[in-house]
PDB file of C-alpha atoms in Angstrom:
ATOM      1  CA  UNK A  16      99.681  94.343 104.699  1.00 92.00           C
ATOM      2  CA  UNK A  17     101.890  91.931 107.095  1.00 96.00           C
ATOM      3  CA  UNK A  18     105.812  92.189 107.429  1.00 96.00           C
ATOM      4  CA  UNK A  19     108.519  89.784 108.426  1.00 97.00           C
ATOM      5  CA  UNK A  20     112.075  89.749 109.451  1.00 97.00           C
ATOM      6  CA  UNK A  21     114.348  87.091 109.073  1.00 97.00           C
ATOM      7  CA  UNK A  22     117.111  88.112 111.179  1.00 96.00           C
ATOM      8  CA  UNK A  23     119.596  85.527 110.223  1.00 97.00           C
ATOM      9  CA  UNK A  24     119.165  85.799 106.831  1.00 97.00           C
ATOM     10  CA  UNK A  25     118.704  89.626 106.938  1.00 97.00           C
ATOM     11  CA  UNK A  26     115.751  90.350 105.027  1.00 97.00           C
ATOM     12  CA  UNK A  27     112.296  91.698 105.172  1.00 97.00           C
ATOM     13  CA  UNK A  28     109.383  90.126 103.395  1.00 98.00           C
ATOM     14  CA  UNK A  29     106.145  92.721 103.107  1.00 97.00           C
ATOM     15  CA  UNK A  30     103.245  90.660 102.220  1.00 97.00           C
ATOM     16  CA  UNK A  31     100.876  93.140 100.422  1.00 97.00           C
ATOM     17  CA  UNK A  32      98.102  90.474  99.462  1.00 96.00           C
ATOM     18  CA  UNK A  33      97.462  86.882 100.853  1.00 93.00           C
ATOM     19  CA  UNK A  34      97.761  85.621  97.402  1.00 94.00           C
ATOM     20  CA  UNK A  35     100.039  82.830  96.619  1.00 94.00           C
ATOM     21  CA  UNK A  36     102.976  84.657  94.145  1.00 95.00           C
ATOM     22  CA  UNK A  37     103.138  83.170  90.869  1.00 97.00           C
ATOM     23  CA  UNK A  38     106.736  84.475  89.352  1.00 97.00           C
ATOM     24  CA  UNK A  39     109.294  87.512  91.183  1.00 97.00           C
ATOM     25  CA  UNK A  40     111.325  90.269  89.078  1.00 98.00           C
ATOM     26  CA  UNK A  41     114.314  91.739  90.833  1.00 97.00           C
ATOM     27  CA  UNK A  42     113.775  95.167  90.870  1.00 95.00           C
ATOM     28  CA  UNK A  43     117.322  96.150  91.687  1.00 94.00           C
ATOM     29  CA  UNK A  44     119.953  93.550  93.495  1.00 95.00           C
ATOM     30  CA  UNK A  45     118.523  93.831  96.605  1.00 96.00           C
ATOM     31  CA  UNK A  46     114.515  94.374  95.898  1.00 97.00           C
ATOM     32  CA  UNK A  47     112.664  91.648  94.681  1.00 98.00           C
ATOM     33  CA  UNK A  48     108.737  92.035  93.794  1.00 98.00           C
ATOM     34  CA  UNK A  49     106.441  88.671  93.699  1.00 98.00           C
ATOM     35  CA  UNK A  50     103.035  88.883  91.160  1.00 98.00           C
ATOM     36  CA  UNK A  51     100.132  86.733  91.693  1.00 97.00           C
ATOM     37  CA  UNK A  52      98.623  85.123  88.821  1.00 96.00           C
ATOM     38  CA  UNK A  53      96.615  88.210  87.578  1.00 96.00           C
ATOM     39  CA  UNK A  54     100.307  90.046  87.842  1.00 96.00           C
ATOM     40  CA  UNK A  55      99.422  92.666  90.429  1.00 97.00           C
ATOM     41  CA  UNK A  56     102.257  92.656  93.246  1.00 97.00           C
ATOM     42  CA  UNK A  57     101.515  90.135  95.958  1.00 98.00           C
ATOM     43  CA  UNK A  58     104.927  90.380  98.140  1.00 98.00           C
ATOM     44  CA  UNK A  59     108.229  92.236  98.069  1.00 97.00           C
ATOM     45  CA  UNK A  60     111.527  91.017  99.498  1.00 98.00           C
ATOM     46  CA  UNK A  61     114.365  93.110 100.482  1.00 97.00           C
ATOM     47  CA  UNK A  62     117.369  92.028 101.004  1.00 97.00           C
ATOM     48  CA  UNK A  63     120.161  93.037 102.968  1.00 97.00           C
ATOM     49  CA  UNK A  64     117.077  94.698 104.492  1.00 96.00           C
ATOM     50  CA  UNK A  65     118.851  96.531 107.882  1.00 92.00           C
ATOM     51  CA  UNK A  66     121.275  98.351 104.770  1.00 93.00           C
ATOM     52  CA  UNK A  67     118.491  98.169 102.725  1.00 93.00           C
ATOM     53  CA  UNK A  68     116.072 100.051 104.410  1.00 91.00           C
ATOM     54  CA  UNK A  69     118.081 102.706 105.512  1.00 88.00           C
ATOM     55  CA  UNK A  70     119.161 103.510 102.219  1.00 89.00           C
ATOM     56  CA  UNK A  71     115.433 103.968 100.875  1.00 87.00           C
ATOM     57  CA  UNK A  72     115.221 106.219 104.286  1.00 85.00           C
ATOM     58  CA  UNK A  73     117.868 108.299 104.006  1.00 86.00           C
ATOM     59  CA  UNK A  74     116.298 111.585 101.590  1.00 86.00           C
ATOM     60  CA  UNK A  75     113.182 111.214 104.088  1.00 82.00           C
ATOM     61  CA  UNK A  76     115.396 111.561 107.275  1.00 79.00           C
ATOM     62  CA  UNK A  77     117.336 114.504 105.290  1.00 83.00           C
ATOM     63  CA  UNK A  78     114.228 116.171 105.162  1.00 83.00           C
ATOM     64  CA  UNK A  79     112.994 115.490 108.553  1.00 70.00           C
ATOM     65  CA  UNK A  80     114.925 114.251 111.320  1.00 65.00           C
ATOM     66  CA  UNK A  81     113.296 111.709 113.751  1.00 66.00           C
ATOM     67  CA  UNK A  82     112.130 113.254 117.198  1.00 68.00           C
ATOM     68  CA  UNK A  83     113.370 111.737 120.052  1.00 69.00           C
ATOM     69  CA  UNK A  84     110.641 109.998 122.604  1.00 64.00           C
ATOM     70  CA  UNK A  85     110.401 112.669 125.651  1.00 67.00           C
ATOM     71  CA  UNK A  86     109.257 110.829 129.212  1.00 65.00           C
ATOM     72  CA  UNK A  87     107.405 112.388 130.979  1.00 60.00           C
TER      73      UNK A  87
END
């Protein structure tokens, strides 16, 4: 699995396979998922991703707050 940022554009492709995608379904209006040609999931691109993501993180960090780095 390899991930990419497009800053400018603000979105964050996850590439799950190293298949070339043959079609994309929008899974909601700001998720898309890519199939290859045997239809298993080959990328998915978020959009809006720096929203995006911390939308999809927000019950997790609910649940569990992120520690803060100590120094030592």
């Amino acid at each position: 699995m390899k991930t990419k940022y497009y800053p400018d554009a603000d979105v964050l492709v996850i590439l799950l396979r190293d298949d070339k995608p043959k079609y994309g379904e929008p899974i909601d209006d700001r998720i898309i998922m890519h199939y290859g040609e045997d239809g298993k999931p080959v990328k998915i691109e978020i959009l809006d991703a720096s929203v995006t993501i911390l939308d999809l993180l927000q019950p997790i960090l609910k649940q569990k707050p992120i520690l803060k780095a100590t120094t030592t």
